């Protein structure tokens, strides 16, 4: 009876295997997982892309909360004349508003009068005085001013941006990248997450682990969250009294037991578990070396700023991201919190920009000097933008802004992106898109293209349906590709 049950379990798993991996890249990814050398793979052991991609890796600088486009990149000089005047109903239209401003009696235009704009670089790109360091390297950047999303609250908006769907449960962008391209370094995770808190005093908006999760993809593609205190990764150090030799012996015995389980049940997650144990063992050596900044020069610390000496800051995470890029980490996700300026925007936005301006410019400069920018794709932006009208009381020195998904700004640089250009435009009120709209799905399709992945072919079958990062949408924006 037991043998018949085992055979039935094996048959079920075989059906699952062929159903889930009907698409080519799924078969390649899982085949690589099942047949890989679990002790150590070659450093260049990566999966084939759909076509030659210019970006070998991604550094995603996510400004959690929604930076205001009017104060940073989308210069609208006419707004100074319209300050405190009511936003015309014809401009606002039938837009869905959040519960924070839907009951306001008036919607006064809040001009960004405390922020000065100038053209910078040979490209003549408009940049605010809140970002003086980034302004110096703006010719390396492509500014997209016509981003839009249908999500108007943080969690669904961040979830859409990171997973291609507003509801939880889908794989994250980093997980899709790991699944599609594999890893360049078998001693470090393919997907790493770093989190920093902004200087603006804000309630800590939650960042759930599902934002760097795998959803229904194999769990080996999960993002690994590095901590700022103690061991960067939990349980990386051996417990007191356990030697490296003892740990090696324990893992060998555990791998043998898991292999027996796999031979019985044929569940691919068992092989994933073995591989992750081996990765953790190798990370005991690779991670301390990665996070040890003692060999960085004083010139490097000067470039990134004094805060780069303090673990867990945005500046330190930017420097750590460069070190990861050098070591072949495929997808590096930085979250910087504190951009949800519903009040005290003029002061708090400058604090946030003070956190990120110099380190971000330094990251671009550092990668370029080391010959890494051409094949490293840099992404900067948040889950949406801010409203041109003031939330709450508008004064001559203070105001706030609500969430705004109809138009906002992001920028890209590096692998596969045309530098020194601005793409898309908004209306005079920075409220609606005037030309070249770019939806979240279009952005993700374009980013995957830079990595050599066709967003329509990067598919995983789950519960009888083909899924992809861009769902059934997305168009590659060829005009911004180099």
PDB file of N, CA and C in Angstrom, residues 413-449:
ATOM      1  N   UNK A 413      19.211  55.011 -15.716  1.00  0.00           N
ATOM      2  CA  UNK A 413      20.567  55.254 -16.189  1.00  0.00           C
ATOM      3  C   UNK A 413      21.262  53.921 -16.398  1.00  0.00           C
ATOM      4  N   UNK A 414      22.292  53.946 -17.233  1.00  0.00           N
ATOM      5  CA  UNK A 414      23.123  52.753 -17.393  1.00  0.00           C
ATOM      6  C   UNK A 414      22.639  51.807 -18.460  1.00  0.00           C
ATOM      7  N   UNK A 415      22.831  50.496 -18.192  1.00  0.00           N
ATOM      8  CA  UNK A 415      22.695  49.449 -19.187  1.00  0.00           C
ATOM      9  C   UNK A 415      21.491  49.498 -20.095  1.00  0.00           C
ATOM     10  N   UNK A 416      21.713  49.902 -21.336  1.00  0.00           N
ATOM     11  CA  UNK A 416      20.678  49.878 -22.349  1.00  0.00           C
ATOM     12  C   UNK A 416      19.825  51.118 -22.443  1.00  0.00           C
ATOM     13  N   UNK A 417      20.058  52.116 -21.588  1.00  0.00           N
ATOM     14  CA  UNK A 417      19.223  53.326 -21.559  1.00  0.00           C
ATOM     15  C   UNK A 417      19.959  54.490 -22.219  1.00  0.00           C
ATOM     16  N   UNK A 418      19.231  55.254 -23.027  1.00  0.00           N
ATOM     17  CA  UNK A 418      19.810  56.416 -23.698  1.00  0.00           C
ATOM     18  C   UNK A 418      20.030  57.526 -22.668  1.00  0.00           C
ATOM     19  N   UNK A 419      21.253  58.011 -22.507  1.00  0.00           N
ATOM     20  CA  UNK A 419      21.521  59.022 -21.479  1.00  0.00           C
ATOM     21  C   UNK A 419      21.211  60.434 -21.950  1.00  0.00           C
ATOM     22  N   UNK A 420      20.997  61.318 -20.977  1.00  0.00           N
ATOM     23  CA  UNK A 420      20.876  62.739 -21.260  1.00  0.00           C
ATOM     24  C   UNK A 420      19.609  63.142 -21.983  1.00  0.00           C
ATOM     25  N   UNK A 421      18.514  62.441 -21.758  1.00  0.00           N
ATOM     26  CA  UNK A 421      17.262  62.803 -22.410  1.00  0.00           C
ATOM     27  C   UNK A 421      16.136  62.883 -21.379  1.00  0.00           C
ATOM     28  N   UNK A 422      15.085  63.592 -21.744  1.00  0.00           N
ATOM     29  CA  UNK A 422      13.837  63.589 -20.990  1.00  0.00           C
ATOM     30  C   UNK A 422      12.759  63.023 -21.897  1.00  0.00           C
ATOM     31  N   UNK A 423      11.897  62.203 -21.333  1.00  0.00           N
ATOM     32  CA  UNK A 423      10.856  61.548 -22.129  1.00  0.00           C
ATOM     33  C   UNK A 423       9.503  61.806 -21.483  1.00  0.00           C
ATOM     34  N   UNK A 424       8.525  62.144 -22.329  1.00  0.00           N
ATOM     35  CA  UNK A 424       7.179  62.394 -21.834  1.00  0.00           C
ATOM     36  C   UNK A 424       7.025  63.795 -21.288  1.00  0.00           C
ATOM     37  N   UNK A 425       5.785  64.223 -21.142  1.00  0.00           N
ATOM     38  CA  UNK A 425       5.497  65.562 -20.632  1.00  0.00           C
ATOM     39  C   UNK A 425       4.137  65.565 -19.955  1.00  0.00           C
ATOM     40  N   UNK A 426       3.983  66.508 -19.031  1.00  0.00           N
ATOM     41  CA  UNK A 426       2.714  66.694 -18.329  1.00  0.00           C
ATOM     42  C   UNK A 426       2.128  68.054 -18.690  1.00  0.00           C
ATOM     43  N   UNK A 427       0.883  68.280 -18.286  1.00  0.00           N
ATOM     44  CA  UNK A 427       0.239  69.549 -18.587  1.00  0.00           C
ATOM     45  C   UNK A 427       0.789  70.665 -17.694  1.00  0.00           C
ATOM     46  N   UNK A 428       0.274  71.871 -17.862  1.00  0.00           N
ATOM     47  CA  UNK A 428       0.799  73.025 -17.137  1.00  0.00           C
ATOM     48  C   UNK A 428       0.626  72.911 -15.628  1.00  0.00           C
ATOM     49  N   UNK A 429      -0.316  72.077 -15.192  1.00  0.00           N
ATOM     50  CA  UNK A 429      -0.560  71.898 -13.767  1.00  0.00           C
ATOM     51  C   UNK A 429       0.153  70.666 -13.206  1.00  0.00           C
ATOM     52  N   UNK A 430       0.919  69.996 -14.054  1.00  0.00           N
ATOM     53  CA  UNK A 430       1.588  68.756 -13.645  1.00  0.00           C
ATOM     54  C   UNK A 430       0.564  67.788 -13.029  1.00  0.00           C
ATOM     55  N   UNK A 431      -0.583  67.703 -13.693  1.00  0.00           N
ATOM     56  CA  UNK A 431      -1.676  66.895 -13.153  1.00  0.00           C
ATOM     57  C   UNK A 431      -2.067  65.751 -14.090  1.00  0.00           C
ATOM     58  N   UNK A 432      -1.938  65.997 -15.393  1.00  0.00           N
ATOM     59  CA  UNK A 432      -2.268  64.981 -16.396  1.00  0.00           C
ATOM     60  C   UNK A 432      -1.106  64.852 -17.383  1.00  0.00           C
ATOM     61  N   UNK A 433      -1.024  63.721 -18.040  1.00  0.00           N
ATOM     62  CA  UNK A 433       0.030  63.493 -19.029  1.00  0.00           C
ATOM     63  C   UNK A 433      -0.361  64.154 -20.345  1.00  0.00           C
ATOM     64  N   UNK A 434       0.586  64.901 -20.911  1.00  0.00           N
ATOM     65  CA  UNK A 434       0.353  65.599 -22.175  1.00  0.00           C
ATOM     66  C   UNK A 434       0.877  64.816 -23.371  1.00  0.00           C
ATOM     67  N   UNK A 435       1.951  64.038 -23.169  1.00  0.00           N
ATOM     68  CA  UNK A 435       2.492  63.257 -24.282  1.00  0.00           C
ATOM     69  C   UNK A 435       3.319  62.079 -23.759  1.00  0.00           C
ATOM     70  N   UNK A 436       3.320  61.018 -24.540  1.00  0.00           N
ATOM     71  CA  UNK A 436       4.130  59.814 -24.302  1.00  0.00           C
ATOM     72  C   UNK A 436       3.920  59.200 -22.913  1.00  0.00           C
ATOM     73  N   UNK A 437       2.706  58.748 -22.622  1.00  0.00           N
ATOM     74  CA  UNK A 437       2.473  58.114 -21.323  1.00  0.00           C
ATOM     75  C   UNK A 437       3.247  56.812 -21.170  1.00  0.00           C
ATOM     76  N   UNK A 438       3.709  56.542 -19.956  1.00  0.00           N
ATOM     77  CA  UNK A 438       4.439  55.311 -19.635  1.00  0.00           C
ATOM     78  C   UNK A 438       3.788  54.681 -18.410  1.00  0.00           C
ATOM     79  N   UNK A 439       3.115  53.572 -18.616  1.00  0.00           N
ATOM     80  CA  UNK A 439       2.506  52.866 -17.497  1.00  0.00           C
ATOM     81  C   UNK A 439       3.561  52.005 -16.792  1.00  0.00           C
ATOM     82  N   UNK A 440       3.243  51.581 -15.584  1.00  0.00           N
ATOM     83  CA  UNK A 440       4.136  50.693 -14.826  1.00  0.00           C
ATOM     84  C   UNK A 440       4.494  49.465 -15.661  1.00  0.00           C
ATOM     85  N   UNK A 441       3.521  48.886 -16.358  1.00  0.00           N
ATOM     86  CA  UNK A 441       3.795  47.702 -17.174  1.00  0.00           C
ATOM     87  C   UNK A 441       4.743  48.025 -18.326  1.00  0.00           C
ATOM     88  N   UNK A 442       4.611  49.230 -18.903  1.00  0.00           N
ATOM     89  CA  UNK A 442       5.530  49.640 -19.966  1.00  0.00           C
ATOM     90  C   UNK A 442       6.944  49.776 -19.425  1.00  0.00           C
ATOM     91  N   UNK A 443       7.059  50.373 -18.237  1.00  0.00           N
ATOM     92  CA  UNK A 443       8.370  50.505 -17.614  1.00  0.00           C
ATOM     93  C   UNK A 443       8.998  49.141 -17.393  1.00  0.00           C
ATOM     94  N   UNK A 444       8.243  48.217 -16.807  1.00  0.00           N
ATOM     95  CA  UNK A 444       8.800  46.899 -16.509  1.00  0.00           C
ATOM     96  C   UNK A 444       9.159  46.134 -17.780  1.00  0.00           C
ATOM     97  N   UNK A 445       8.343  46.277 -18.819  1.00  0.00           N
ATOM     98  CA  UNK A 445       8.671  45.638 -20.095  1.00  0.00           C
ATOM     99  C   UNK A 445       9.987  46.170 -20.648  1.00  0.00           C
ATOM    100  N   UNK A 446      10.205  47.474 -20.500  1.00  0.00           N
ATOM    101  CA  UNK A 446      11.425  48.109 -21.004  1.00  0.00           C
ATOM    102  C   UNK A 446      12.642  47.684 -20.193  1.00  0.00           C
ATOM    103  N   UNK A 447      12.474  47.614 -18.880  1.00  0.00           N
ATOM    104  CA  UNK A 447      13.588  47.198 -18.024  1.00  0.00           C
ATOM    105  C   UNK A 447      13.999  45.757 -18.321  1.00  0.00           C
ATOM    106  N   UNK A 448      13.012  44.880 -18.491  1.00  0.00           N
ATOM    107  CA  UNK A 448      13.328  43.489 -18.836  1.00  0.00           C
ATOM    108  C   UNK A 448      14.039  43.419 -20.184  1.00  0.00           C
ATOM    109  N   UNK A 449      13.598  44.245 -21.125  1.00  0.00           N
ATOM    110  CA  UNK A 449      14.254  44.278 -22.438  1.00  0.00           C
ATOM    111  C   UNK A 449      15.738  44.628 -22.291  1.00  0.00           C
TER     112      UNK A 449
END
